[in-house]
Coordinates of C-alpha atoms in Angstrom, one line a residue:
Chain Z
X278 CA 98.9 93.5 136.8
X279 CA 95.5 95.2 136.8
X280 CA 95.1 97.7 139.5
X281 CA 92.1 99.9 140.2
X282 CA 92.4 102.6 142.8
X283 CA 89.5 104.5 144.3
X284 CA 87.6 104.6 141.0
X285 CA 84.7 106.9 140.7
X286 CA 82.6 106.7 137.5
X287 CA 79.8 108.9 136.5
X288 CA 77.4 108.0 133.7
X289 CA 75.0 110.6 132.5
X290 CA 75.5 112.7 135.7
X291 CA 74.8 109.7 137.9
X292 CA 77.7 108.3 140.0
X293 CA 77.7 104.5 139.5
X294 CA 81.1 103.5 140.9
X295 CA 81.9 105.2 144.2
X296 CA 85.5 104.5 145.1
X297 CA 86.2 101.0 143.8
X298 CA 89.6 99.5 144.5
X299 CA 90.8 96.2 143.2
X300 CA 94.0 94.5 142.3
X301 CA 94.4 91.4 140.2
X302 CA 98.0 90.2 140.2
X303 CA 99.4 88.4 137.1
X304 CA 98.5 84.7 137.0
X305 CA 95.3 85.1 138.9
X306 CA 91.6 84.9 138.1
X307 CA 89.3 87.0 140.2
X308 CA 85.6 87.0 140.2
X309 CA 83.3 89.9 140.8
X310 CA 79.8 89.1 141.9
X311 CA 77.1 91.5 142.6
X312 CA 73.4 92.1 142.4
X313 CA 71.8 93.7 139.3
X314 CA 72.5 97.4 139.2
X315 CA 75.6 97.3 141.4
X316 CA 77.9 98.6 138.7
X317 CA 79.4 95.4 137.2
X318 CA 79.0 96.3 133.6
X319 CA 80.0 99.9 134.3
X320 CA 83.3 98.6 135.7
X321 CA 84.0 96.5 132.5
X322 CA 83.2 99.5 130.3
X323 CA 85.3 101.9 132.4
X324 CA 88.3 99.6 132.3
X325 CA 88.1 99.2 128.5
X326 CA 87.5 102.9 127.8
X327 CA 83.9 103.3 126.6
X328 CA 82.9 106.9 125.9
X329 CA 80.4 108.5 128.3
X330 CA 81.9 106.6 131.3
X331 CA 83.5 109.6 133.0
X332 CA 86.2 108.9 135.5
X333 CA 85.8 111.7 138.1
X334 CA 88.4 110.3 140.5
X335 CA 90.9 107.4 140.9
X336 CA 93.0 105.5 138.4
X337 CA 93.1 102.2 136.5
X338 CA 96.6 100.8 135.6
X339 CA 97.7 97.8 133.7
X340 CA 101.3 96.7 134.4
X341 CA 101.8 100.0 136.1
X342 CA 100.6 102.2 133.2
X343 CA 97.5 104.3 133.6
X344 CA 94.8 103.4 131.0
X345 CA 92.7 106.6 131.5
X346 CA 94.2 108.6 128.7
X347 CA 94.2 105.7 126.2
X348 CA 91.7 105.1 123.5
X349 CA 89.8 101.8 123.6
X350 CA 92.0 100.4 120.8
X351 CA 95.2 101.4 122.6
X352 CA 93.9 99.6 125.6
X353 CA 93.2 96.6 123.5
X354 CA 96.6 96.6 122.0
X355 CA 98.1 96.8 125.5
X356 CA 96.3 93.5 126.1
X357 CA 92.8 94.2 127.4
X358 CA 89.9 92.1 126.1
X359 CA 86.3 92.4 127.1
X360 CA 83.8 89.6 126.5
X361 CA 80.6 91.6 126.1
X362 CA 77.5 90.8 128.1
X363 CA 75.4 91.5 125.0
X364 CA 77.6 90.9 121.9
X365 CA 76.4 92.9 118.8
X366 CA 75.4 91.7 115.4
X367 CA 77.3 93.7 112.8
X368 CA 75.5 93.2 109.4
X369 CA 77.7 93.5 106.3
X370 CA 81.0 93.0 108.2
X371 CA 82.7 89.7 107.4
X372 CA 83.6 87.8 110.5
X373 CA 87.0 86.5 109.5
X374 CA 88.1 89.8 108.0
X375 CA 87.0 91.6 111.1
X376 CA 88.9 89.4 113.5
X377 CA 92.0 89.4 111.3
X378 CA 91.9 93.2 111.0
X379 CA 91.6 93.5 114.8
X380 CA 94.5 91.1 115.4
X381 CA 96.7 92.8 112.9
X382 CA 95.8 96.3 114.2
X383 CA 96.8 95.2 117.7
X384 CA 100.0 93.6 116.5
X385 CA 100.9 96.6 114.4
X386 CA 100.3 98.9 117.4
X387 CA 102.7 96.7 119.4
X388 CA 105.3 96.8 116.7
X389 CA 104.9 93.2 115.8
X390 CA 104.5 91.6 112.3
X391 CA 101.1 91.1 110.9
X392 CA 99.9 87.5 110.7
X393 CA 99.6 86.0 107.2
X394 CA 96.3 85.0 105.8
X395 CA 97.3 81.3 105.8
X396 CA 98.5 81.4 109.5
X397 CA 95.4 83.2 110.5
X398 CA 93.1 80.8 108.7
X399 CA 94.8 77.8 110.3
X400 CA 94.6 79.3 113.8
X401 CA 91.0 80.4 113.5
X402 CA 89.8 77.0 112.2
X403 CA 91.5 75.3 115.1
X404 CA 90.1 77.6 117.7
X405 CA 86.6 77.7 116.2
X406 CA 86.6 73.9 116.8
X407 CA 87.4 74.4 120.5
X408 CA 84.6 77.0 121.0
X409 CA 82.2 75.0 118.8
X410 CA 81.6 77.3 115.9
X411 CA 81.2 75.7 112.4
X412 CA 83.0 77.0 109.3
X413 CA 79.6 78.1 108.0
X414 CA 79.2 80.4 111.0
X415 CA 82.6 81.9 110.4
X416 CA 81.5 82.8 106.8
X417 CA 78.5 84.7 107.9
X418 CA 78.5 88.5 108.6
X419 CA 79.5 89.1 112.2
X420 CA 77.1 87.4 114.6
X421 CA 74.2 87.8 112.2
X422 CA 71.5 85.3 112.9
X423 CA 73.5 83.8 115.8
X424 CA 71.7 82.6 119.0
X425 CA 72.7 84.1 122.3
X426 CA 74.9 81.1 123.0
X427 CA 76.6 81.3 119.6
X428 CA 77.4 84.9 120.2
X429 CA 79.2 84.0 123.5
X430 CA 81.1 81.4 121.6
X431 CA 82.2 84.1 119.2
X432 CA 83.4 86.2 122.1
X433 CA 85.5 83.2 123.3
X434 CA 86.8 82.7 119.8
X435 CA 88.0 86.3 119.6
X436 CA 89.6 86.0 123.0
X437 CA 91.4 82.9 122.0
X438 CA 92.6 84.5 118.8
X439 CA 93.6 87.9 120.2
X440 CA 95.4 86.3 123.2
X441 CA 95.0 89.2 125.5
X442 CA 97.2 89.8 128.6
X443 CA 94.1 90.5 130.6
X444 CA 90.6 89.2 129.9
X445 CA 87.3 90.5 131.4
X446 CA 84.3 88.2 131.1
X447 CA 81.2 90.3 131.6
X448 CA 78.4 87.8 132.5
X449 CA 79.6 85.5 129.8
X450 CA 77.6 82.8 131.5
X451 CA 74.2 84.4 131.1
X452 CA 72.1 82.4 128.7
X453 CA 74.5 79.6 128.4
X454 CA 73.8 75.9 128.8
X455 CA 76.1 73.5 130.6
X456 CA 78.0 72.5 127.4
X457 CA 78.7 76.1 126.6
X458 CA 79.7 76.9 130.2
X459 CA 82.2 74.0 130.0
X460 CA 83.5 75.5 126.7
X461 CA 84.1 78.9 128.4
X462 CA 85.9 77.1 131.2
X463 CA 88.0 75.2 128.7
X464 CA 89.1 78.4 126.9
X465 CA 89.9 80.3 130.0
X466 CA 91.7 77.4 131.7
X467 CA 93.8 76.8 128.6
X468 CA 94.8 80.5 128.6
X469 CA 95.5 80.8 132.3
X470 CA 99.2 81.3 132.9
X471 CA 101.7 83.3 135.0
X472 CA 101.6 86.3 132.7
X473 CA 97.9 86.6 132.2
X474 CA 95.0 87.7 134.4
X475 CA 91.2 87.4 134.2
X476 CA 88.3 89.2 135.8
X477 CA 85.1 87.2 135.7
X478 CA 82.0 89.3 136.3
X479 CA 79.0 87.2 137.1
X480 CA 75.7 87.2 138.9
X481 CA 75.7 83.5 139.6
X482 CA 78.1 81.1 141.0
X483 CA 77.7 78.4 138.3
X484 CA 80.4 79.6 135.9
X485 CA 82.9 79.5 138.8
X486 CA 82.5 75.7 138.9
X487 CA 84.3 75.7 135.6
X488 CA 86.6 78.7 136.0
X489 CA 88.0 78.5 139.5
X490 CA 88.7 81.9 140.8
X491 CA 91.6 82.7 143.1
X492 CA 89.6 85.4 144.8
X493 CA 86.0 86.6 144.8
X494 CA 84.9 90.2 145.4
X495 CA 81.4 91.3 146.1
X496 CA 80.3 94.5 144.4
X497 CA 77.4 96.4 145.8
X498 CA 76.3 100.0 145.2
X499 CA 79.5 100.9 143.4
X500 CA 82.1 99.6 145.9
X501 CA 83.8 96.3 146.7
X502 CA 82.1 95.4 150.0
X503 CA 83.7 92.0 150.6
X504 CA 86.7 90.0 149.3
X505 CA 87.7 86.5 150.0
X506 CA 88.2 83.0 148.6
X507 CA 85.9 80.9 146.5
X508 CA 83.7 80.2 149.5
X509 CA 82.1 83.6 149.2
X510 CA 80.6 82.5 145.9
X511 CA 79.0 79.4 147.4
X512 CA 77.7 81.5 150.3
X513 CA 76.1 83.9 147.8
X514 CA 74.5 81.0 146.0
X515 CA 73.0 79.9 149.2
X516 CA 71.9 83.2 150.8
X517 CA 71.7 85.6 147.9
X518 CA 72.7 89.3 147.9
X519 CA 70.3 90.6 150.5
X520 CA 72.8 91.3 153.2
X521 CA 75.0 93.3 150.8
X522 CA 72.2 95.3 149.4
X523 CA 71.1 96.2 152.9
X524 CA 74.5 97.0 154.1
X525 CA 75.2 99.1 151.0
X526 CA 72.0 101.0 151.4
Chain S
X201 CA 56.3 131.9 79.8
X202 CA 56.9 132.3 83.4
X203 CA 56.0 135.8 84.7
X204 CA 58.9 137.9 85.6
X205 CA 61.4 135.2 84.6
X206 CA 64.8 136.8 84.6
X207 CA 67.0 134.8 82.3
X208 CA 70.6 134.2 83.5
X209 CA 73.5 134.8 81.3
X210 CA 73.9 131.1 81.0
X211 CA 70.2 130.7 79.9
X212 CA 70.4 133.5 77.4
X213 CA 73.5 131.9 75.8
X214 CA 72.0 128.4 75.8
X215 CA 68.8 129.8 74.2
X216 CA 70.8 131.6 71.6
X217 CA 72.6 128.4 70.8
X218 CA 69.5 126.4 70.0
X219 CA 68.3 126.1 66.4
X220 CA 66.1 129.1 65.5
X221 CA 63.5 126.9 63.7
X222 CA 61.8 123.7 64.8
X223 CA 63.6 123.4 68.2
X224 CA 61.0 122.1 70.7
X225 CA 63.6 122.0 73.5
X226 CA 64.5 125.6 72.6
X227 CA 60.9 126.7 72.7
X228 CA 60.4 125.2 76.1
X229 CA 63.7 126.7 77.3
X230 CA 62.7 130.1 76.1
X231 CA 59.5 129.8 78.0
X232 CA 60.5 128.3 81.3
X233 CA 64.3 128.6 81.6
X234 CA 66.3 125.9 83.3
X235 CA 64.8 123.8 86.2
X236 CA 65.1 125.6 89.5
X237 CA 63.9 125.3 93.1
X238 CA 60.6 126.7 91.9
X239 CA 60.0 123.4 90.1
X240 CA 58.7 120.7 92.5
X241 CA 60.9 118.0 90.9
X242 CA 64.0 120.1 91.1
X243 CA 63.3 121.9 94.4
X244 CA 66.5 120.5 96.0
X245 CA 68.6 120.6 92.9
X246 CA 68.6 124.0 91.5
X247 CA 70.3 123.8 88.1
X248 CA 69.5 127.4 87.3
X249 CA 71.3 128.7 90.4
X250 CA 74.3 126.5 89.8
X251 CA 74.8 127.7 86.2
X252 CA 74.5 131.5 86.2
X253 CA 77.5 132.5 84.1
X254 CA 77.6 132.2 80.3
X255 CA 79.3 129.1 79.0
X256 CA 80.8 128.3 75.6
X257 CA 80.6 124.9 74.0
X258 CA 83.4 122.7 75.3
X259 CA 86.4 122.0 73.1
X260 CA 86.1 118.5 71.6
X261 CA 89.1 116.9 73.3
X262 CA 90.3 116.0 76.8
X263 CA 93.6 114.8 78.2
X264 CA 93.8 111.1 78.4
X265 CA 93.3 109.4 81.8
X266 CA 93.0 105.9 83.2
X267 CA 89.5 104.7 83.5
X268 CA 87.8 105.1 86.8
X269 CA 86.8 101.4 86.6
X270 CA 88.9 99.0 84.6
X271 CA 86.7 96.2 83.1
X272 CA 87.6 92.9 81.6
X273 CA 87.8 93.3 77.8
X274 CA 85.5 96.2 77.6
X275 CA 83.9 97.5 74.4
X276 CA 84.9 101.0 75.0
X277 CA 83.5 104.2 73.6
X278 CA 85.1 107.4 74.8
X279 CA 83.2 110.7 74.7
X280 CA 85.6 113.6 75.1
X281 CA 83.5 116.6 76.2
X282 CA 80.6 115.2 74.4
X283 CA 82.4 114.2 71.3
X284 CA 82.7 110.5 70.4
X285 CA 86.5 110.5 70.0
X286 CA 87.3 106.8 70.4
X287 CA 85.3 103.7 69.4
X288 CA 86.5 100.1 68.8
X289 CA 87.8 99.4 65.3
X290 CA 85.5 96.4 65.0
X291 CA 82.5 95.6 67.0
X292 CA 81.8 92.0 68.3
X293 CA 79.1 90.0 66.7
X294 CA 75.7 91.0 67.9
X295 CA 76.5 94.7 68.5
X296 CA 76.1 97.5 66.0
X297 CA 76.6 101.2 66.2
X298 CA 74.5 103.7 64.2
X299 CA 73.4 107.3 64.4
X300 CA 69.8 108.5 64.5
X301 CA 67.2 107.0 66.7
X302 CA 63.8 108.4 67.4
X303 CA 63.5 111.2 69.9
X304 CA 60.5 111.3 72.2
X305 CA 59.9 114.6 73.9
X306 CA 60.7 114.1 77.5
X307 CA 58.7 115.7 80.3
X308 CA 62.0 117.1 81.5
X309 CA 63.6 119.6 79.1
X310 CA 67.3 119.0 79.9
X311 CA 67.3 115.6 78.1
X312 CA 65.4 117.3 75.2
X313 CA 68.2 119.9 75.0
X314 CA 70.8 117.1 75.2
X315 CA 69.1 115.3 72.3
X316 CA 69.1 118.4 70.2
X317 CA 72.5 119.7 71.1
X318 CA 74.5 116.4 71.1
X319 CA 76.7 115.9 68.0
X320 CA 74.5 112.8 67.3
X321 CA 72.3 110.3 69.0
X322 CA 74.4 107.2 68.9
X323 CA 72.4 103.9 68.8
X324 CA 73.9 100.7 70.1
X325 CA 71.8 97.7 69.1
X326 CA 72.4 94.3 70.8
X327 CA 71.1 91.0 69.5
X328 CA 71.9 87.7 71.2
X329 CA 74.1 87.5 74.3
X330 CA 77.0 90.0 74.4
X331 CA 79.7 88.5 76.6
X332 CA 81.9 91.6 76.9
X333 CA 80.7 94.7 78.8
X334 CA 80.0 97.9 76.9
X335 CA 81.8 100.8 78.5
X336 CA 80.8 104.4 77.8
X337 CA 83.3 106.7 79.2
X338 CA 82.0 110.3 79.4
X339 CA 85.1 112.4 80.1
X340 CA 84.7 116.1 80.9
X341 CA 87.3 118.9 81.3
X342 CA 87.5 122.7 81.1
X343 CA 84.8 125.2 81.7
X344 CA 82.5 124.8 78.8
X345 CA 79.3 122.9 78.3
X346 CA 78.6 119.7 76.3
X347 CA 75.8 117.3 75.6
X348 CA 75.6 113.6 74.8
X349 CA 72.8 111.4 73.6
X350 CA 73.0 107.6 73.4
X351 CA 70.4 104.9 72.8
X352 CA 70.8 101.3 73.7
X353 CA 68.4 98.9 72.1
X354 CA 68.2 95.2 73.1
X355 CA 66.4 93.0 70.7
X356 CA 64.2 90.2 71.8
X357 CA 66.0 87.9 74.3
X358 CA 69.3 89.9 74.1
X359 CA 71.6 90.1 77.0
X360 CA 74.2 92.8 77.7
X361 CA 75.9 94.8 80.4
X362 CA 76.8 98.4 80.2
X363 CA 78.9 100.7 82.4
X364 CA 78.6 104.5 82.0
X365 CA 81.4 106.3 83.8
X366 CA 80.9 110.0 84.2
X367 CA 84.4 111.2 84.9
X368 CA 86.0 114.6 84.9
X369 CA 89.0 116.5 85.9
X370 CA 89.3 120.1 87.1
X371 CA 87.0 122.7 85.8
X372 CA 83.6 124.3 86.0
X373 CA 82.2 122.4 83.1
X374 CA 78.5 121.5 82.5
X375 CA 77.8 118.0 81.1
X376 CA 74.2 117.2 80.1
X377 CA 73.6 113.6 79.0
X378 CA 70.6 111.6 78.0
X379 CA 70.4 107.8 77.7
X380 CA 67.5 105.8 76.3
X381 CA 67.2 102.1 76.9
X382 CA 64.7 100.0 74.9
X383 CA 64.5 96.4 76.0
X384 CA 62.4 94.1 73.8
X385 CA 60.6 91.0 75.1
X386 CA 62.7 88.9 77.4
X387 CA 65.8 91.1 77.0
X388 CA 68.2 91.6 79.9
X389 CA 70.5 94.6 80.7
X390 CA 72.8 95.2 83.6
X391 CA 73.6 98.9 83.9
X392 CA 76.2 100.5 86.1
X393 CA 76.6 104.3 86.5
X394 CA 79.8 105.5 88.0
X395 CA 80.1 109.2 88.7
X396 CA 83.1 111.1 90.0
X397 CA 83.7 114.8 89.2
X398 CA 85.5 117.9 90.3
X399 CA 84.0 120.2 93.0
X400 CA 83.1 122.9 90.4
X401 CA 81.4 120.7 87.8
X402 CA 77.7 120.5 87.1
X403 CA 76.3 117.3 85.7
X404 CA 72.8 116.1 84.7
X405 CA 72.6 112.5 83.5
X406 CA 69.1 111.4 82.5
X407 CA 67.9 108.0 81.4
X408 CA 64.7 106.6 80.2
X409 CA 64.2 102.8 80.1
X410 CA 61.2 101.1 78.3
X411 CA 60.7 97.5 79.3
X412 CA 58.7 95.0 77.2
X413 CA 57.2 91.8 78.6
X414 CA 59.6 89.8 80.7
X415 CA 62.5 92.2 80.2
X416 CA 65.0 92.6 83.0
X417 CA 66.6 95.9 83.7
X418 CA 69.1 96.0 86.6
X419 CA 70.8 99.3 87.5
X420 CA 73.5 100.1 90.0
X421 CA 74.9 103.5 90.7
X422 CA 77.9 104.7 92.6
X423 CA 78.3 108.5 92.8
X424 CA 80.5 110.9 94.6
X425 CA 78.8 114.1 93.7
X426 CA 80.1 117.4 92.4
X427 CA 79.0 121.1 92.7
X428 CA 75.6 119.9 91.5
X429 CA 74.9 116.5 90.1
X430 CA 71.6 114.8 89.2
X431 CA 71.4 111.2 88.1
X432 CA 67.8 110.5 87.0
X433 CA 66.3 107.3 85.7
X434 CA 62.8 106.8 84.6
X435 CA 61.6 103.3 83.9
X436 CA 58.4 102.3 82.2
X437 CA 57.1 98.8 82.5
X438 CA 55.2 98.3 79.3
X439 CA 55.0 94.5 79.1
X440 CA 53.8 92.0 81.7
X441 CA 56.3 90.4 83.9
X442 CA 59.1 93.0 83.4
X443 CA 61.5 93.4 86.3
X444 CA 63.6 96.5 87.3
X445 CA 66.2 96.8 89.9
X446 CA 67.4 100.3 90.8
X447 CA 70.1 100.3 93.3
X448 CA 72.6 102.9 94.2
X449 CA 75.1 104.2 96.7
X450 CA 76.5 107.7 97.1
X451 CA 79.3 109.1 99.2
X452 CA 79.5 112.8 99.6
X453 CA 82.1 115.0 101.3
X454 CA 83.1 118.6 101.2
X455 CA 80.2 120.6 99.7
X456 CA 79.3 118.0 97.1
X457 CA 75.8 117.6 95.9
X458 CA 74.2 114.5 94.4
X459 CA 70.6 113.9 93.5
X460 CA 69.4 110.4 92.7
X461 CA 65.9 110.7 91.2
X462 CA 64.0 107.7 89.9
X463 CA 60.5 107.4 88.5
X464 CA 59.0 104.0 87.7
X465 CA 55.7 103.6 85.9
X466 CA 53.8 100.3 86.1
X467 CA 51.2 100.3 83.4
X468 CA 50.6 96.5 82.9
X469 CA 50.1 93.6 85.4
X470 CA 52.7 91.6 87.1
X471 CA 55.8 93.7 87.0
X472 CA 58.4 93.9 89.7
X473 CA 60.5 96.9 90.9
X474 CA 63.1 96.7 93.6
X475 CA 64.9 99.8 94.7
X476 CA 67.6 100.4 97.3
X477 CA 69.7 103.5 97.7
X478 CA 72.3 103.9 100.4
X479 CA 73.9 107.3 101.1
X480 CA 76.9 108.3 103.2
X481 CA 77.3 112.0 103.9
X482 CA 80.3 113.7 105.5
X483 CA 81.2 117.4 106.0
X484 CA 78.6 119.5 104.3
X485 CA 77.6 116.9 101.7
X486 CA 74.1 117.2 100.4
X487 CA 72.2 114.2 99.2
X488 CA 68.9 114.2 97.5
X489 CA 66.7 111.1 96.9
X490 CA 63.5 111.2 95.0
X491 CA 61.8 108.0 94.2
X492 CA 58.4 107.7 92.7
X493 CA 56.3 104.6 91.9
X494 CA 53.3 105.0 89.7
X495 CA 50.9 102.0 89.5
X496 CA 48.1 102.3 87.0
X497 CA 44.7 100.9 87.6
X498 CA 45.4 97.9 85.3
X499 CA 48.7 97.1 86.8
X500 CA 47.5 94.5 89.2
X501 CA 49.9 92.2 90.9
X502 CA 52.6 94.8 90.8
X503 CA 55.4 94.1 93.3
X504 CA 57.3 97.3 94.0
X505 CA 59.6 98.1 96.9
X506 CA 61.7 101.2 97.6
X507 CA 64.1 101.9 100.3
X508 CA 66.6 104.8 100.9
X509 CA 68.9 104.8 103.9
X510 CA 71.3 107.6 104.7
X511 CA 74.2 107.6 107.1
X512 CA 75.2 111.0 108.3
X513 CA 78.8 111.2 109.4
X514 CA 78.6 115.0 110.2
X515 CA 76.2 117.3 111.8
X516 CA 76.5 119.7 108.9
X517 CA 75.6 117.2 106.2
X518 CA 72.1 117.2 104.7
X519 CA 69.9 114.7 103.1
X520 CA 66.5 115.4 101.5
X521 CA 64.3 112.4 100.6
X522 CA 61.0 112.2 98.9
X523 CA 59.6 108.7 98.4
X524 CA 56.3 108.8 96.6
X525 CA 53.8 106.1 95.8
X526 CA 50.9 106.7 93.5
X527 CA 48.8 103.5 93.4
X528 CA 45.6 103.2 91.4
X529 CA 45.4 99.3 91.4
X530 CA 44.0 97.4 94.3
X531 CA 45.8 94.1 94.2
X532 CA 49.4 95.1 94.5
X533 CA 52.3 94.9 97.0
X534 CA 54.0 98.3 97.3
X535 CA 56.3 99.5 100.1
X536 CA 58.7 102.2 100.8
X537 CA 61.1 103.0 103.7
X538 CA 63.3 105.9 104.3
X539 CA 65.8 106.3 107.2
X540 CA 68.6 108.7 108.2
X541 CA 70.9 108.1 111.1
X542 CA 74.4 108.2 112.5
X543 CA 76.9 105.4 112.9
X544 CA 76.1 103.0 115.7
X545 CA 78.3 104.1 118.6
X546 CA 77.9 100.7 120.3
X547 CA 79.3 98.9 117.3
X548 CA 82.1 101.5 117.0
X549 CA 83.1 100.8 120.6
X550 CA 82.9 97.1 120.2
X551 CA 85.2 97.2 117.2
X552 CA 87.7 99.5 118.9
X553 CA 87.7 97.2 121.9
X554 CA 88.9 94.5 119.6
X555 CA 91.8 96.8 118.5
X556 CA 90.6 98.6 115.4
X557 CA 91.3 102.3 115.3
X558 CA 88.4 104.7 115.1
X559 CA 89.0 105.3 111.4
X560 CA 89.3 101.5 110.7
X561 CA 86.1 100.8 112.6
X562 CA 84.2 103.6 110.8
X563 CA 85.4 102.5 107.4
X564 CA 84.3 98.9 108.1
X565 CA 80.9 100.0 109.2
X566 CA 80.4 102.4 106.3
X567 CA 81.4 99.7 103.8
X568 CA 79.1 97.3 105.5
X569 CA 76.3 99.8 105.1
X570 CA 77.0 100.6 101.5
X571 CA 77.7 97.1 100.2
X572 CA 74.1 96.1 100.4
X573 CA 73.3 98.4 97.5
X574 CA 75.7 96.2 95.4
X575 CA 74.0 93.0 96.3
X576 CA 72.6 92.6 92.8
X577 CA 75.9 92.9 90.9
X578 CA 76.8 89.5 89.7
X579 CA 80.4 90.2 88.6
X580 CA 82.5 89.9 91.8
X581 CA 85.4 91.6 90.1
X582 CA 83.4 94.7 89.4
X583 CA 82.0 94.6 92.9
X584 CA 85.5 94.4 94.4
X585 CA 86.6 97.4 92.3
X586 CA 83.7 99.5 93.4
X587 CA 84.6 98.7 97.0
X588 CA 88.1 99.9 96.3
X589 CA 86.7 103.2 95.1
X590 CA 84.7 103.4 98.3
X591 CA 87.8 102.6 100.4
X592 CA 89.7 105.4 98.7
X593 CA 86.9 107.8 99.5
X594 CA 86.9 106.6 103.1
X595 CA 90.7 107.0 103.4
X596 CA 90.4 110.6 102.2
X597 CA 88.0 111.3 105.0
X598 CA 90.2 110.0 107.9

């Protein structure tokens, strides 16, 4: 499904990713863990096509198609979704109309029919209940006045609405309490299926109690330095990242 | 007389067209000419340079066109190249139309010229609450010049709303308009100015509003510029507890120029002024914002706030802003803020990651930026129609 091959990324003339390779087959959830500054967020931005993240070498493919020449919105229409580590407030932009515009833009790009206002409203109300956002919150300008936790709920709501083929969760657990972590687990587990993949990027093990990964990779200094089963996450929780930082340096 | 002032062909013709006797505007014009960059208040909007060639008076007719903004049951007055060519057969109760009005001599001379050169000063007088909006449509066409002068008088406690649409089709015409608003005690007026003109047109639309105690003057502007356009509003708080809102948005593309100038005088205690302008500049658009608050020594407890924010969509666009506070009272709350910046690239990426095209994301962010300037407009229908005009502008950019 998602395949990253010898990826080198330079940001403002500094090489952040230095030959990262990773494959997440359809139907699987992989976790990437790593110390601060190891390149976790750079990886999520590189996959989704943020400007200024220059690919100097390597390739990223989704279902066999290279993403590198695609605009961010083309990648989104192809099925990529990023739950941002720091979701933005966008004053003046109505939440519902933003999400509906996004959904219909993706559907249009894929040659599908747009959703009607009534169908959209029904779906968003139902999913807002699952992620724990009130009607009043949906009526506000996008994320304006939201707490950190509410912003993450809004990320999960968008993921549930956009139904991506591949979801990337960039430190979605940061700043969340136990109830919110459970909610994230609920949304991801509900969406898990044979045609869908997830990459969960996290610093801590705790989210992985709710979203059980098939594989765990350790990212240090721009490379995957170890891959294995969920036991790696528990090991990291116990011993920290020291050995990876030293071995990477 | 200015030393070494070389009159342009336009100025010579305009001077020659003023009455030979008793024309105060003509006398000033013969001395100083048209405002130009040598005048502090016009340094960024050089009318003289924009109007060099001689112009004839415009013909008094224009081809008909759909209104820029359709209103619900408007009381519509149509000025065709300055000539009042259509007025409602009967006016609703509480509204009268007459000719005359007293003319103060304005500090600016263009409105003085407009007052003298207009076919008449039309006076609309409102008593009681007027439910339907007054719509003054100023239509311009051709390559001549024309002038209009309208006074709107609100009697004690009267309430009304007025839309002035400055519309024009092709041509290098010059339109010079003056509006005077007189709000008696407790009167309330909601004013909207809508400006859209051809690339070659030059427009100056000046207004003076005098507010008595407890009067409420709310103004919104949406302008798209022209070769040179200045929308100026002067407000004078003359009675305690008067309130003025001066909001506006402008969207400029190509080489269009729009100047929003406001000047608010607070001469008595306890008056409120809120001002917010939002500008969006593409291509080589040029925006000018000049805002001045004067607070006299007796005008204690004045609450006056001014903000101007510009969004530059192009490196070649230009915005010049001059906020000015002149405060002589010591117990007041006055503030001003002025910003200019580009679209937030982080927000753009976020929205594109969700699937919006770059054009869609930009349009949504620009609308979000501009809509704040319409926060005061109570009529949701009107607000929605203004947003449609903005959407149309945005679509033309992408």
